[in-house]
């Protein structure tokens, strides 16, 4: 009689399991915003749209630092953008144009995109050191940098 085969407990490498433990709360925090439900948006899609626009506004070095500061697979969303990224890097635009970019990316109204941007910025800044928050905000125009900074 053949002995039963034990379940494969090593099917998912430990590193991947650790990443999901950090990524899922990040996505859950964003998904909890009411605009996500009313617009039928998924948190990963919203984060990607905001990260696309944000990465385009940062210098190459600063976007890499932010990518590294976002642990557990969160930074991979930042690095996966193909919609807004292009040859024009570190483009300084104001808050309204940034929000319009996100609205266009998600095909929603700008006032709804503002809520999405706020939810994603909050989830990001809660997960990175204060010096990285300041470094990112310093590369943004004042009105957008203020939105990114931690509330005082």
PDB file of C-alpha atoms in Angstrom, residues 23-51 77 102 105-108 112-113 115-117 119-120 123:
ATOM      1  CA  UNK A  23       1.432  44.125  -0.134  1.00  0.00           C
ATOM      2  CA  UNK A  24      -2.030  42.958   0.896  1.00  0.00           C
ATOM      3  CA  UNK A  25      -2.490  45.480   3.758  1.00  0.00           C
ATOM      4  CA  UNK A  26      -1.317  48.229   1.399  1.00  0.00           C
ATOM      5  CA  UNK A  27      -3.915  47.232  -1.198  1.00  0.00           C
ATOM      6  CA  UNK A  28      -6.583  46.760   1.485  1.00  0.00           C
ATOM      7  CA  UNK A  29      -5.976  50.273   2.801  1.00  0.00           C
ATOM      8  CA  UNK A  30      -6.481  51.762  -0.651  1.00  0.00           C
ATOM      9  CA  UNK A  31      -9.442  49.516  -1.424  1.00  0.00           C
ATOM     10  CA  UNK A  32     -11.141  50.739   1.756  1.00  0.00           C
ATOM     11  CA  UNK A  33     -11.708  54.213   0.327  1.00  0.00           C
ATOM     12  CA  UNK A  34     -15.328  54.736  -0.718  1.00  0.00           C
ATOM     13  CA  UNK A  35     -14.384  56.056  -4.170  1.00  0.00           C
ATOM     14  CA  UNK A  36     -12.863  52.684  -5.003  1.00  0.00           C
ATOM     15  CA  UNK A  37     -16.222  50.998  -4.493  1.00  0.00           C
ATOM     16  CA  UNK A  38     -18.334  53.655  -6.210  1.00  0.00           C
ATOM     17  CA  UNK A  39     -16.091  53.625  -9.277  1.00  0.00           C
ATOM     18  CA  UNK A  40     -15.541  49.877  -9.357  1.00  0.00           C
ATOM     19  CA  UNK A  41     -11.770  50.333  -9.116  1.00  0.00           C
ATOM     20  CA  UNK A  42      -9.281  47.786  -7.860  1.00  0.00           C
ATOM     21  CA  UNK A  43      -6.577  48.952  -5.469  1.00  0.00           C
ATOM     22  CA  UNK A  44      -3.717  47.633  -7.605  1.00  0.00           C
ATOM     23  CA  UNK A  45      -5.090  49.493 -10.639  1.00  0.00           C
ATOM     24  CA  UNK A  46      -5.435  52.719  -8.617  1.00  0.00           C
ATOM     25  CA  UNK A  47      -1.948  52.411  -7.122  1.00  0.00           C
ATOM     26  CA  UNK A  48      -0.506  51.742 -10.559  1.00  0.00           C
ATOM     27  CA  UNK A  49      -2.132  54.867 -12.025  1.00  0.00           C
ATOM     28  CA  UNK A  50      -0.847  57.072  -9.202  1.00  0.00           C
ATOM     29  CA  UNK A  51       2.607  55.472  -9.285  1.00  0.00           C
ATOM     30  CA  UNK A  77       3.745  48.360  -8.769  1.00  0.00           C
ATOM     31  CA  UNK A 102      -4.599  59.850 -12.929  1.00  0.00           C
ATOM     32  CA  UNK A 105      -5.464  56.711 -16.704  1.00  0.00           C
ATOM     33  CA  UNK A 106      -8.398  55.317 -14.700  1.00  0.00           C
ATOM     34  CA  UNK A 107     -11.144  56.825 -16.883  1.00  0.00           C
ATOM     35  CA  UNK A 108     -12.780  58.598 -13.942  1.00  0.00           C
ATOM     36  CA  UNK A 112     -12.784  61.068  -7.949  1.00  0.00           C
ATOM     37  CA  UNK A 113      -9.141  60.871  -9.010  1.00  0.00           C
ATOM     38  CA  UNK A 115      -9.667  60.849  -3.706  1.00  0.00           C
ATOM     39  CA  UNK A 116      -7.711  58.007  -5.326  1.00  0.00           C
ATOM     40  CA  UNK A 117      -4.477  60.030  -5.268  1.00  0.00           C
ATOM     41  CA  UNK A 119      -5.686  57.295  -0.657  1.00  0.00           C
ATOM     42  CA  UNK A 120      -2.581  56.040  -2.470  1.00  0.00           C
ATOM     43  CA  UNK A 123      -0.830  54.390   2.012  1.00  0.00           C
TER      44      UNK A 123
END
